[in-house]
Amino acid sequence: MSEAAVALPRPAGARVLTWLQNYGVYAAIAVLVAVNIAITPHFLSMENLRTQLVQVAPVVIVSLGMALVIGTEGVDLSVGSVMALATALLPLYLGYGVGPAILVALLGGVAVGLVNGSLVAFVRVQPIVATLALFVGGRGLALVLAGGQLKDLHNATLLDLGSSSVVGVPLPVVVAGALTLLVTGVVRRTTFGRQLVAIGGNRTASVLSGLPVRRVLLLVYVLSGLLAAVAGVLATARLQASDPSSLGLLMELSAITAVVVGGTPLTGGRVRVLGTVAGALLIQLVRATLIKHDLPDSVAQMVQAVIILAAVYAARGGNGR
């Protein structure tokens, strides 16, 4: 038997890192749930579970778009600003009806995605630089549109989007679940999904093999902007107010954390949709646990930073690079 035919066992450390990369987020959720059951009063109450799911739904939706972008070895720092832009546009067009107002808000997200995607795909600007411009400018535009003021919303149809239920399940959770299934199908079952992963794995080889790299990159950023706008609409309906100064603030951090913790590497070439949803749930549980035990949100942000570092380390070790 030749040396090439001998399968050398992987070091134990590498196997552990690979396991953590693939399943660590689920194990962390299980541990955190067990801890909360033991120390947090009323953690398993239906009211608390409903609240946690409603609060995490926008994060899940934004993270789905972020996962697609990171799968191409990119990043979208403008998602929080897109949410602010969506919430600023809604009250401006509610006079024409809820449908047109939501459509305009979603088109705002698409427009931001088109700008981001064009800069990345055609101008070849680094994604972090391209999206940083709209990270700053997008929220500034939202504040200008809103006149720098919070606006209470009283349209019953719009507010129902944040408070109504489908078979007992809050509508934002239903939307997040449906979008999760849709994105899963896109990644696993469509040519676009396979091209996205291939481009993230090796962009040069993808160009040489004739894949429509620019078109795929453009569409990925458009989808990220659209999903962020959807999250902005739902969050606005739940809060019953348009507040572009705070809505979506630090959402890009939460989304990137969810994606990386869920097992999608920052180096691209892979998209783990269910892992991303689990990552968003983990971040929500961490924040809710700390707040319920009277610790400030700043502590949750520091814990989130530690989780990111651990996830990136596991991903690098598991990929061997």
PDB file of C-alpha atoms in Angstrom:
ATOM      1  CA  MET A   1       0.000   0.000   0.000  1.00  0.00           C
ATOM      2  CA  SER A   2       1.421   3.405  -0.974  1.00  0.00           C
ATOM      3  CA  GLU A   3       1.844   6.250   1.460  1.00  0.00           C
ATOM      4  CA  ALA A   4      -0.796   8.245  -0.461  1.00  0.00           C
ATOM      5  CA  ALA A   5      -3.376   5.547   0.271  1.00  0.00           C
ATOM      6  CA  VAL A   6      -2.799   5.676   4.009  1.00  0.00           C
ATOM      7  CA  ALA A   7      -5.350   7.936   5.710  1.00  0.00           C
ATOM      8  CA  LEU A   8      -3.578   9.656   8.559  1.00  0.00           C
ATOM      9  CA  PRO A   9      -5.727  10.345  11.628  1.00  0.00           C
ATOM     10  CA  ARG A  10      -6.488  13.980  12.271  1.00  0.00           C
ATOM     11  CA  PRO A  11      -5.096  15.501  15.475  1.00  0.00           C
ATOM     12  CA  ALA A  12      -7.572  15.571  18.346  1.00  0.00           C
ATOM     13  CA  GLY A  13      -7.411  19.365  18.508  1.00  0.00           C
ATOM     14  CA  ALA A  14      -8.405  19.699  14.854  1.00  0.00           C
ATOM     15  CA  ARG A  15     -11.327  17.307  15.341  1.00  0.00           C
ATOM     16  CA  VAL A  16     -12.545  19.324  18.324  1.00  0.00           C
ATOM     17  CA  LEU A  17     -12.335  22.588  16.382  1.00  0.00           C
ATOM     18  CA  THR A  18     -14.236  21.071  13.460  1.00  0.00           C
ATOM     19  CA  TRP A  19     -16.931  19.807  15.830  1.00  0.00           C
ATOM     20  CA  LEU A  20     -17.194  23.237  17.433  1.00  0.00           C
ATOM     21  CA  GLN A  21     -17.461  24.866  14.029  1.00  0.00           C
ATOM     22  CA  ASN A  22     -20.267  22.542  12.944  1.00  0.00           C
ATOM     23  CA  TYR A  23     -22.203  22.008  16.158  1.00  0.00           C
ATOM     24  CA  GLY A  24     -20.831  24.397  18.785  1.00  0.00           C
ATOM     25  CA  VAL A  25     -23.652  26.915  18.374  1.00  0.00           C
ATOM     26  CA  TYR A  26     -26.295  24.262  19.055  1.00  0.00           C
ATOM     27  CA  ALA A  27     -24.410  23.016  22.116  1.00  0.00           C
ATOM     28  CA  ALA A  28     -24.075  26.576  23.405  1.00  0.00           C
ATOM     29  CA  ILE A  29     -27.822  27.163  23.007  1.00  0.00           C
ATOM     30  CA  ALA A  30     -28.581  23.919  24.877  1.00  0.00           C
ATOM     31  CA  VAL A  31     -26.264  24.901  27.746  1.00  0.00           C
ATOM     32  CA  LEU A  32     -27.676  28.430  27.923  1.00  0.00           C
ATOM     33  CA  VAL A  33     -31.259  27.156  27.941  1.00  0.00           C
ATOM     34  CA  ALA A  34     -30.423  24.697  30.728  1.00  0.00           C
ATOM     35  CA  VAL A  35     -28.782  27.460  32.764  1.00  0.00           C
ATOM     36  CA  ASN A  36     -31.780  29.744  32.296  1.00  0.00           C
ATOM     37  CA  ILE A  37     -34.211  27.028  33.308  1.00  0.00           C
ATOM     38  CA  ALA A  38     -32.226  26.652  36.522  1.00  0.00           C
ATOM     39  CA  ILE A  39     -31.636  30.310  37.450  1.00  0.00           C
ATOM     40  CA  THR A  40     -34.078  32.529  35.527  1.00  0.00           C
ATOM     41  CA  PRO A  41     -37.645  32.732  36.893  1.00  0.00           C
ATOM     42  CA  HIS A  42     -40.449  32.119  34.375  1.00  0.00           C
ATOM     43  CA  PHE A  43     -37.963  31.403  31.568  1.00  0.00           C
ATOM     44  CA  LEU A  44     -40.203  28.688  30.082  1.00  0.00           C
ATOM     45  CA  SER A  45     -43.373  30.756  30.256  1.00  0.00           C
ATOM     46  CA  MET A  46     -45.150  31.224  26.942  1.00  0.00           C
ATOM     47  CA  GLU A  47     -45.004  34.987  27.325  1.00  0.00           C
ATOM     48  CA  ASN A  48     -41.206  34.964  27.690  1.00  0.00           C
ATOM     49  CA  LEU A  49     -40.675  32.526  24.819  1.00  0.00           C
ATOM     50  CA  ARG A  50     -42.948  34.606  22.594  1.00  0.00           C
ATOM     51  CA  THR A  51     -41.061  37.776  23.497  1.00  0.00           C
ATOM     52  CA  GLN A  52     -37.683  36.214  22.741  1.00  0.00           C
ATOM     53  CA  LEU A  53     -38.815  34.937  19.348  1.00  0.00           C
ATOM     54  CA  VAL A  54     -40.379  38.268  18.355  1.00  0.00           C
ATOM     55  CA  GLN A  55     -37.240  40.164  19.359  1.00  0.00           C
ATOM     56  CA  VAL A  56     -34.907  37.837  17.456  1.00  0.00           C
ATOM     57  CA  ALA A  57     -36.992  37.725  14.258  1.00  0.00           C
ATOM     58  CA  PRO A  58     -35.505  40.924  12.698  1.00  0.00           C
ATOM     59  CA  VAL A  59     -31.993  39.749  13.593  1.00  0.00           C
ATOM     60  CA  VAL A  60     -32.643  36.429  11.854  1.00  0.00           C
ATOM     61  CA  ILE A  61     -33.947  38.153   8.723  1.00  0.00           C
ATOM     62  CA  VAL A  62     -30.968  40.516   8.482  1.00  0.00           C
ATOM     63  CA  SER A  63     -28.553  37.672   9.245  1.00  0.00           C
ATOM     64  CA  LEU A  64     -29.903  35.623   6.333  1.00  0.00           C
ATOM     65  CA  GLY A  65     -28.862  38.360   3.925  1.00  0.00           C
ATOM     66  CA  MET A  66     -25.539  38.770   5.707  1.00  0.00           C
ATOM     67  CA  ALA A  67     -24.877  35.030   5.363  1.00  0.00           C
ATOM     68  CA  LEU A  68     -25.276  35.260   1.591  1.00  0.00           C
ATOM     69  CA  VAL A  69     -22.871  38.202   1.442  1.00  0.00           C
ATOM     70  CA  ILE A  70     -20.267  36.556   3.676  1.00  0.00           C
ATOM     71  CA  GLY A  71     -20.626  33.403   1.594  1.00  0.00           C
ATOM     72  CA  THR A  72     -19.092  35.396  -1.294  1.00  0.00           C
ATOM     73  CA  GLU A  73     -16.229  36.523   0.995  1.00  0.00           C
ATOM     74  CA  GLY A  74     -17.835  39.914   1.461  1.00  0.00           C
ATOM     75  CA  VAL A  75     -19.530  41.817   4.258  1.00  0.00           C
ATOM     76  CA  ASP A  76     -22.408  44.297   4.441  1.00  0.00           C
ATOM     77  CA  LEU A  77     -21.992  46.973   7.107  1.00  0.00           C
ATOM     78  CA  SER A  78     -24.985  48.961   5.850  1.00  0.00           C
ATOM     79  CA  VAL A  79     -27.794  46.656   7.058  1.00  0.00           C
ATOM     80  CA  GLY A  80     -28.548  48.705  10.176  1.00  0.00           C
ATOM     81  CA  SER A  81     -28.711  51.878   8.104  1.00  0.00           C
ATOM     82  CA  VAL A  82     -31.070  50.161   5.666  1.00  0.00           C
ATOM     83  CA  MET A  83     -33.407  49.398   8.568  1.00  0.00           C
ATOM     84  CA  ALA A  84     -33.241  53.068   9.578  1.00  0.00           C
ATOM     85  CA  LEU A  85     -33.958  54.134   6.001  1.00  0.00           C
ATOM     86  CA  ALA A  86     -36.959  51.783   5.807  1.00  0.00           C
ATOM     87  CA  THR A  87     -38.443  53.118   9.026  1.00  0.00           C
ATOM     88  CA  ALA A  88     -37.915  56.705   7.827  1.00  0.00           C
ATOM     89  CA  LEU A  89     -39.641  56.067   4.496  1.00  0.00           C
ATOM     90  CA  LEU A  90     -42.728  54.361   5.935  1.00  0.00           C
ATOM     91  CA  PRO A  91     -44.488  57.389   7.477  1.00  0.00           C
ATOM     92  CA  LEU A  92     -43.729  59.523   4.415  1.00  0.00           C
ATOM     93  CA  TYR A  93     -45.880  57.304   2.193  1.00  0.00           C
ATOM     94  CA  LEU A  94     -48.504  55.923   4.578  1.00  0.00           C
ATOM     95  CA  GLY A  95     -50.915  58.484   3.171  1.00  0.00           C
ATOM     96  CA  TYR A  96     -50.962  56.456  -0.050  1.00  0.00           C
ATOM     97  CA  GLY A  97     -51.792  53.241   1.821  1.00  0.00           C
ATOM     98  CA  VAL A  98     -49.862  50.594   3.742  1.00  0.00           C
ATOM     99  CA  GLY A  99     -48.987  48.597   0.619  1.00  0.00           C
ATOM    100  CA  PRO A 100     -47.319  51.468  -1.271  1.00  0.00           C
ATOM    101  CA  ALA A 101     -45.528  52.619   1.895  1.00  0.00           C
ATOM    102  CA  ILE A 102     -44.056  49.167   2.515  1.00  0.00           C
ATOM    103  CA  LEU A 103     -43.131  48.854  -1.169  1.00  0.00           C
ATOM    104  CA  VAL A 104     -41.241  52.153  -1.075  1.00  0.00           C
ATOM    105  CA  ALA A 105     -39.438  51.061   2.125  1.00  0.00           C
ATOM    106  CA  LEU A 106     -38.406  47.781   0.478  1.00  0.00           C
ATOM    107  CA  LEU A 107     -37.288  49.598  -2.663  1.00  0.00           C
ATOM    108  CA  GLY A 108     -35.097  51.760  -0.445  1.00  0.00           C
ATOM    109  CA  GLY A 109     -33.322  48.608   0.712  1.00  0.00           C
ATOM    110  CA  VAL A 110     -32.990  47.392  -2.868  1.00  0.00           C
ATOM    111  CA  ALA A 111     -31.495  50.745  -3.909  1.00  0.00           C
ATOM    112  CA  VAL A 112     -28.860  50.541  -1.170  1.00  0.00           C
ATOM    113  CA  GLY A 113     -28.090  46.974  -2.243  1.00  0.00           C
ATOM    114  CA  LEU A 114     -27.696  48.102  -5.845  1.00  0.00           C
ATOM    115  CA  VAL A 115     -25.199  50.771  -4.823  1.00  0.00           C
ATOM    116  CA  ASN A 116     -23.245  48.369  -2.612  1.00  0.00           C
ATOM    117  CA  GLY A 117     -23.298  45.607  -5.212  1.00  0.00           C
ATOM    118  CA  SER A 118     -22.262  47.907  -8.043  1.00  0.00           C
ATOM    119  CA  LEU A 119     -19.305  49.216  -6.068  1.00  0.00           C
ATOM    120  CA  VAL A 120     -18.172  45.695  -5.214  1.00  0.00           C
ATOM    121  CA  ALA A 121     -18.918  43.955  -8.517  1.00  0.00           C
ATOM    122  CA  PHE A 122     -18.124  46.605 -11.107  1.00  0.00           C
ATOM    123  CA  VAL A 123     -15.902  49.199  -9.432  1.00  0.00           C
ATOM    124  CA  ARG A 124     -14.124  46.464  -7.443  1.00  0.00           C
ATOM    125  CA  VAL A 125     -14.176  48.369  -4.190  1.00  0.00           C
ATOM    126  CA  GLN A 126     -13.495  46.220  -1.137  1.00  0.00           C
ATOM    127  CA  PRO A 127     -16.860  45.214   0.425  1.00  0.00           C
ATOM    128  CA  ILE A 128     -16.006  46.638   3.831  1.00  0.00           C
ATOM    129  CA  VAL A 129     -15.203  50.020   2.248  1.00  0.00           C
ATOM    130  CA  ALA A 130     -18.176  50.039  -0.132  1.00  0.00           C
ATOM    131  CA  THR A 131     -20.715  49.221   2.560  1.00  0.00           C
ATOM    132  CA  LEU A 132     -19.060  51.477   5.139  1.00  0.00           C
ATOM    133  CA  ALA A 133     -19.994  54.473   2.986  1.00  0.00           C
ATOM    134  CA  LEU A 134     -23.694  53.633   3.250  1.00  0.00           C
ATOM    135  CA  PHE A 135     -23.289  52.556   6.874  1.00  0.00           C
ATOM    136  CA  VAL A 136     -22.693  56.255   7.554  1.00  0.00           C
ATOM    137  CA  GLY A 137     -24.600  57.890   4.702  1.00  0.00           C
ATOM    138  CA  GLY A 138     -27.676  55.673   4.860  1.00  0.00           C
ATOM    139  CA  ARG A 139     -28.524  56.554   8.445  1.00  0.00           C
ATOM    140  CA  GLY A 140     -27.762  60.193   7.746  1.00  0.00           C
ATOM    141  CA  LEU A 141     -30.228  60.147   4.852  1.00  0.00           C
ATOM    142  CA  ALA A 142     -32.811  58.442   7.069  1.00  0.00           C
ATOM    143  CA  LEU A 143     -32.445  61.159   9.702  1.00  0.00           C
ATOM    144  CA  VAL A 144     -32.859  63.855   7.054  1.00  0.00           C
ATOM    145  CA  LEU A 145     -36.023  62.206   5.714  1.00  0.00           C
ATOM    146  CA  ALA A 146     -37.449  61.922   9.224  1.00  0.00           C
ATOM    147  CA  GLY A 147     -36.470  65.454  10.169  1.00  0.00           C
ATOM    148  CA  GLY A 148     -34.372  63.996  12.974  1.00  0.00           C
ATOM    149  CA  GLN A 149     -37.503  63.152  14.954  1.00  0.00           C
ATOM    150  CA  LEU A 150     -39.255  60.062  16.233  1.00  0.00           C
ATOM    151  CA  LYS A 151     -42.725  59.704  14.723  1.00  0.00           C
ATOM    152  CA  ASP A 152     -45.509  57.705  16.363  1.00  0.00           C
ATOM    153  CA  LEU A 153     -47.454  55.518  13.941  1.00  0.00           C
ATOM    154  CA  HIS A 154     -51.187  54.935  14.245  1.00  0.00           C
ATOM    155  CA  ASN A 155     -52.039  52.999  11.107  1.00  0.00           C
ATOM    156  CA  ALA A 156     -53.776  49.876  12.416  1.00  0.00           C
ATOM    157  CA  THR A 157     -52.958  47.745   9.366  1.00  0.00           C
ATOM    158  CA  LEU A 158     -49.246  48.488   9.637  1.00  0.00           C
ATOM    159  CA  LEU A 159     -49.166  47.951  13.393  1.00  0.00           C
ATOM    160  CA  ASP A 160     -50.875  44.584  12.939  1.00  0.00           C
ATOM    161  CA  LEU A 161     -47.715  43.365  11.208  1.00  0.00           C
ATOM    162  CA  GLY A 162     -45.903  43.613  14.512  1.00  0.00           C
ATOM    163  CA  SER A 163     -48.634  42.315  16.813  1.00  0.00           C
ATOM    164  CA  SER A 164     -50.797  39.831  14.906  1.00  0.00           C
ATOM    165  CA  SER A 165     -50.342  36.062  14.921  1.00  0.00           C
ATOM    166  CA  VAL A 166     -50.804  33.144  12.554  1.00  0.00           C
ATOM    167  CA  VAL A 167     -52.117  30.048  14.348  1.00  0.00           C
ATOM    168  CA  GLY A 168     -50.772  31.496  17.590  1.00  0.00           C
ATOM    169  CA  VAL A 169     -47.327  32.249  16.142  1.00  0.00           C
ATOM    170  CA  PRO A 170     -46.349  35.961  15.961  1.00  0.00           C
ATOM    171  CA  LEU A 171     -46.308  37.215  12.390  1.00  0.00           C
ATOM    172  CA  PRO A 172     -42.665  38.448  12.524  1.00  0.00           C
ATOM    173  CA  VAL A 173     -41.643  34.922  13.549  1.00  0.00           C
ATOM    174  CA  VAL A 174     -43.673  33.435  10.694  1.00  0.00           C
ATOM    175  CA  VAL A 175     -42.000  35.788   8.217  1.00  0.00           C
ATOM    176  CA  ALA A 176     -38.541  34.954   9.601  1.00  0.00           C
ATOM    177  CA  GLY A 177     -39.287  31.225   9.361  1.00  0.00           C
ATOM    178  CA  ALA A 178     -40.594  31.489   5.801  1.00  0.00           C
ATOM    179  CA  LEU A 179     -37.555  33.502   4.702  1.00  0.00           C
ATOM    180  CA  THR A 180     -35.262  30.964   6.356  1.00  0.00           C
ATOM    181  CA  LEU A 181     -36.824  28.170   4.309  1.00  0.00           C
ATOM    182  CA  LEU A 182     -36.636  30.283   1.165  1.00  0.00           C
ATOM    183  CA  VAL A 183     -32.956  31.161   1.613  1.00  0.00           C
ATOM    184  CA  THR A 184     -32.160  27.539   2.468  1.00  0.00           C
ATOM    185  CA  GLY A 185     -33.763  26.443  -0.785  1.00  0.00           C
ATOM    186  CA  VAL A 186     -31.902  29.116  -2.748  1.00  0.00           C
ATOM    187  CA  VAL A 187     -28.528  28.098  -1.334  1.00  0.00           C
ATOM    188  CA  ARG A 188     -29.012  24.346  -1.624  1.00  0.00           C
ATOM    189  CA  ARG A 189     -31.233  23.890  -4.660  1.00  0.00           C
ATOM    190  CA  THR A 190     -30.574  26.663  -7.159  1.00  0.00           C
ATOM    191  CA  THR A 191     -27.847  27.451  -9.653  1.00  0.00           C
ATOM    192  CA  PHE A 192     -27.523  30.894  -8.076  1.00  0.00           C
ATOM    193  CA  GLY A 193     -26.779  29.313  -4.692  1.00  0.00           C
ATOM    194  CA  ARG A 194     -24.089  27.047  -6.137  1.00  0.00           C
ATOM    195  CA  GLN A 195     -22.545  29.967  -8.007  1.00  0.00           C
ATOM    196  CA  LEU A 196     -22.546  32.077  -4.848  1.00  0.00           C
ATOM    197  CA  VAL A 197     -20.647  29.419  -2.919  1.00  0.00           C
ATOM    198  CA  ALA A 198     -18.222  28.839  -5.792  1.00  0.00           C
ATOM    199  CA  ILE A 199     -17.429  32.555  -6.049  1.00  0.00           C
ATOM    200  CA  GLY A 200     -16.762  32.738  -2.336  1.00  0.00           C
ATOM    201  CA  GLY A 201     -14.521  29.712  -2.509  1.00  0.00           C
ATOM    202  CA  ASN A 202     -12.368  30.976  -5.390  1.00  0.00           C
ATOM    203  CA  ARG A 203     -13.383  34.088  -7.285  1.00  0.00           C
ATOM    204  CA  THR A 204     -10.543  33.869  -9.811  1.00  0.00           C
ATOM    205  CA  ALA A 205     -11.421  30.312 -10.754  1.00  0.00           C
ATOM    206  CA  SER A 206     -15.085  31.286 -10.998  1.00  0.00           C
ATOM    207  CA  VAL A 207     -14.247  34.054 -13.472  1.00  0.00           C
ATOM    208  CA  LEU A 208     -12.079  31.723 -15.545  1.00  0.00           C
ATOM    209  CA  SER A 209     -14.814  29.080 -15.605  1.00  0.00           C
ATOM    210  CA  GLY A 210     -17.320  31.567 -17.021  1.00  0.00           C
ATOM    211  CA  LEU A 211     -19.573  32.082 -14.004  1.00  0.00           C
ATOM    212  CA  PRO A 212     -21.518  35.383 -13.961  1.00  0.00           C
ATOM    213  CA  VAL A 213     -19.522  36.700 -11.015  1.00  0.00           C
ATOM    214  CA  ARG A 214     -20.579  40.345 -11.276  1.00  0.00           C
ATOM    215  CA  ARG A 215     -24.261  39.522 -11.620  1.00  0.00           C
ATOM    216  CA  VAL A 216     -24.182  37.157  -8.651  1.00  0.00           C
ATOM    217  CA  LEU A 217     -22.362  39.672  -6.446  1.00  0.00           C
ATOM    218  CA  LEU A 218     -24.801  42.421  -7.403  1.00  0.00           C
ATOM    219  CA  LEU A 219     -27.801  40.224  -6.619  1.00  0.00           C
ATOM    220  CA  VAL A 220     -26.326  39.111  -3.291  1.00  0.00           C
ATOM    221  CA  TYR A 221     -26.050  42.692  -2.045  1.00  0.00           C
ATOM    222  CA  VAL A 222     -29.514  43.530  -3.371  1.00  0.00           C
ATOM    223  CA  LEU A 223     -30.944  40.586  -1.412  1.00  0.00           C
ATOM    224  CA  SER A 224     -29.097  41.706   1.711  1.00  0.00           C
ATOM    225  CA  GLY A 225     -30.557  45.212   1.371  1.00  0.00           C
ATOM    226  CA  LEU A 226     -34.047  43.858   0.699  1.00  0.00           C
ATOM    227  CA  LEU A 227     -33.989  41.545   3.732  1.00  0.00           C
ATOM    228  CA  ALA A 228     -32.711  44.365   5.949  1.00  0.00           C
ATOM    229  CA  ALA A 229     -35.595  46.548   4.750  1.00  0.00           C
ATOM    230  CA  VAL A 230     -38.080  43.756   5.556  1.00  0.00           C
ATOM    231  CA  ALA A 231     -36.617  43.585   9.065  1.00  0.00           C
ATOM    232  CA  GLY A 232     -36.910  47.369   9.339  1.00  0.00           C
ATOM    233  CA  VAL A 233     -40.594  47.315   8.415  1.00  0.00           C
ATOM    234  CA  LEU A 234     -41.389  44.563  10.929  1.00  0.00           C
ATOM    235  CA  ALA A 235     -39.370  46.221  13.691  1.00  0.00           C
ATOM    236  CA  THR A 236     -41.124  49.539  13.032  1.00  0.00           C
ATOM    237  CA  ALA A 237     -44.536  47.881  13.221  1.00  0.00           C
ATOM    238  CA  ARG A 238     -43.633  46.208  16.519  1.00  0.00           C
ATOM    239  CA  LEU A 239     -42.298  49.424  18.056  1.00  0.00           C
ATOM    240  CA  GLN A 240     -45.294  51.402  16.688  1.00  0.00           C
ATOM    241  CA  ALA A 241     -42.953  54.269  15.851  1.00  0.00           C
ATOM    242  CA  SER A 242     -40.467  55.418  13.239  1.00  0.00           C
ATOM    243  CA  ASP A 243     -37.139  56.103  14.938  1.00  0.00           C
ATOM    244  CA  PRO A 244     -34.237  56.126  12.446  1.00  0.00           C
ATOM    245  CA  SER A 245     -31.806  57.350  15.104  1.00  0.00           C
ATOM    246  CA  SER A 246     -31.922  54.050  17.004  1.00  0.00           C
ATOM    247  CA  LEU A 247     -33.619  51.396  14.871  1.00  0.00           C
ATOM    248  CA  GLY A 248     -31.059  48.963  13.495  1.00  0.00           C
ATOM    249  CA  LEU A 249     -28.247  50.424  15.595  1.00  0.00           C
ATOM    250  CA  LEU A 250     -25.401  47.843  15.802  1.00  0.00           C
ATOM    251  CA  MET A 251     -27.528  45.400  13.795  1.00  0.00           C
ATOM    252  CA  GLU A 252     -24.546  44.734  11.518  1.00  0.00           C
ATOM    253  CA  LEU A 253     -22.599  43.491  14.559  1.00  0.00           C
ATOM    254  CA  SER A 254     -25.402  41.152  15.590  1.00  0.00           C
ATOM    255  CA  ALA A 255     -25.824  39.820  12.052  1.00  0.00           C
ATOM    256  CA  ILE A 256     -22.117  39.187  11.502  1.00  0.00           C
ATOM    257  CA  THR A 257     -21.930  37.482  14.890  1.00  0.00           C
ATOM    258  CA  ALA A 258     -24.890  35.224  14.077  1.00  0.00           C
ATOM    259  CA  VAL A 259     -23.402  34.236  10.721  1.00  0.00           C
ATOM    260  CA  VAL A 260     -19.895  33.535  12.010  1.00  0.00           C
ATOM    261  CA  VAL A 261     -21.068  31.726  15.150  1.00  0.00           C
ATOM    262  CA  GLY A 262     -23.383  29.679  12.944  1.00  0.00           C
ATOM    263  CA  GLY A 263     -20.408  28.252  11.044  1.00  0.00           C
ATOM    264  CA  THR A 264     -20.221  30.358   7.883  1.00  0.00           C
ATOM    265  CA  PRO A 265     -16.523  31.290   7.506  1.00  0.00           C
ATOM    266  CA  LEU A 266     -15.518  34.883   6.836  1.00  0.00           C
ATOM    267  CA  THR A 267     -13.320  33.496   4.055  1.00  0.00           C
ATOM    268  CA  GLY A 268     -16.438  32.582   2.053  1.00  0.00           C
ATOM    269  CA  GLY A 269     -17.203  29.451   0.086  1.00  0.00           C
ATOM    270  CA  ARG A 270     -19.866  28.171   2.462  1.00  0.00           C
ATOM    271  CA  VAL A 271     -23.260  29.303   3.723  1.00  0.00           C
ATOM    272  CA  ARG A 272     -24.877  27.676   6.749  1.00  0.00           C
ATOM    273  CA  VAL A 273     -28.412  29.016   6.899  1.00  0.00           C
ATOM    274  CA  LEU A 274     -29.720  27.013   9.865  1.00  0.00           C
ATOM    275  CA  GLY A 275     -26.492  27.679  11.726  1.00  0.00           C
ATOM    276  CA  THR A 276     -27.047  31.401  11.123  1.00  0.00           C
ATOM    277  CA  VAL A 277     -30.537  31.201  12.644  1.00  0.00           C
ATOM    278  CA  ALA A 278     -29.091  29.313  15.615  1.00  0.00           C
ATOM    279  CA  GLY A 279     -26.396  31.977  15.958  1.00  0.00           C
ATOM    280  CA  ALA A 280     -29.036  34.713  16.092  1.00  0.00           C
ATOM    281  CA  LEU A 281     -30.934  32.760  18.758  1.00  0.00           C
ATOM    282  CA  LEU A 282     -27.750  32.351  20.792  1.00  0.00           C
ATOM    283  CA  ILE A 283     -27.001  36.082  20.715  1.00  0.00           C
ATOM    284  CA  GLN A 284     -30.587  36.871  21.736  1.00  0.00           C
ATOM    285  CA  LEU A 285     -30.435  34.382  24.620  1.00  0.00           C
ATOM    286  CA  VAL A 286     -27.138  35.809  25.847  1.00  0.00           C
ATOM    287  CA  ARG A 287     -28.482  39.367  25.815  1.00  0.00           C
ATOM    288  CA  ALA A 288     -31.809  38.408  27.407  1.00  0.00           C
ATOM    289  CA  THR A 289     -30.102  36.364  30.132  1.00  0.00           C
ATOM    290  CA  LEU A 290     -27.765  39.174  31.125  1.00  0.00           C
ATOM    291  CA  ILE A 291     -30.537  41.779  31.100  1.00  0.00           C
ATOM    292  CA  LYS A 292     -32.861  39.584  33.181  1.00  0.00           C
ATOM    293  CA  HIS A 293     -30.120  39.362  35.796  1.00  0.00           C
ATOM    294  CA  ASP A 294     -29.696  43.161  35.911  1.00  0.00           C
ATOM    295  CA  LEU A 295     -26.531  43.397  33.833  1.00  0.00           C
ATOM    296  CA  PRO A 296     -26.330  46.292  31.323  1.00  0.00           C
ATOM    297  CA  ASP A 297     -26.489  45.780  27.579  1.00  0.00           C
ATOM    298  CA  SER A 298     -22.861  46.905  27.325  1.00  0.00           C
ATOM    299  CA  VAL A 299     -21.869  43.674  29.078  1.00  0.00           C
ATOM    300  CA  ALA A 300     -23.849  41.717  26.483  1.00  0.00           C
ATOM    301  CA  GLN A 301     -21.891  43.500  23.753  1.00  0.00           C
ATOM    302  CA  MET A 302     -18.593  42.513  25.374  1.00  0.00           C
ATOM    303  CA  VAL A 303     -19.748  38.911  25.659  1.00  0.00           C
ATOM    304  CA  GLN A 304     -20.773  39.078  22.017  1.00  0.00           C
ATOM    305  CA  ALA A 305     -17.244  40.193  21.099  1.00  0.00           C
ATOM    306  CA  VAL A 306     -15.788  37.213  22.945  1.00  0.00           C
ATOM    307  CA  ILE A 307     -18.179  34.886  21.113  1.00  0.00           C
ATOM    308  CA  ILE A 308     -17.061  36.336  17.764  1.00  0.00           C
ATOM    309  CA  LEU A 309     -13.389  35.769  18.610  1.00  0.00           C
ATOM    310  CA  ALA A 310     -14.078  32.192  19.668  1.00  0.00           C
ATOM    311  CA  ALA A 311     -16.097  31.483  16.516  1.00  0.00           C
ATOM    312  CA  VAL A 312     -13.448  32.986  14.213  1.00  0.00           C
ATOM    313  CA  TYR A 313     -10.733  30.960  15.952  1.00  0.00           C
ATOM    314  CA  ALA A 314     -12.741  27.763  15.577  1.00  0.00           C
ATOM    315  CA  ALA A 315     -13.435  28.532  11.902  1.00  0.00           C
ATOM    316  CA  ARG A 316      -9.769  29.173  11.147  1.00  0.00           C
ATOM    317  CA  GLY A 317      -8.711  26.030  12.942  1.00  0.00           C
ATOM    318  CA  GLY A 318     -11.391  23.931  11.305  1.00  0.00           C
ATOM    319  CA  ASN A 319     -10.467  25.195   7.842  1.00  0.00           C
ATOM    320  CA  GLY A 320      -6.818  24.835   8.425  1.00  0.00           C
ATOM    321  CA  ARG A 321      -6.050  28.411   7.369  1.00  0.00           C
TER     322      ARG A 321
END
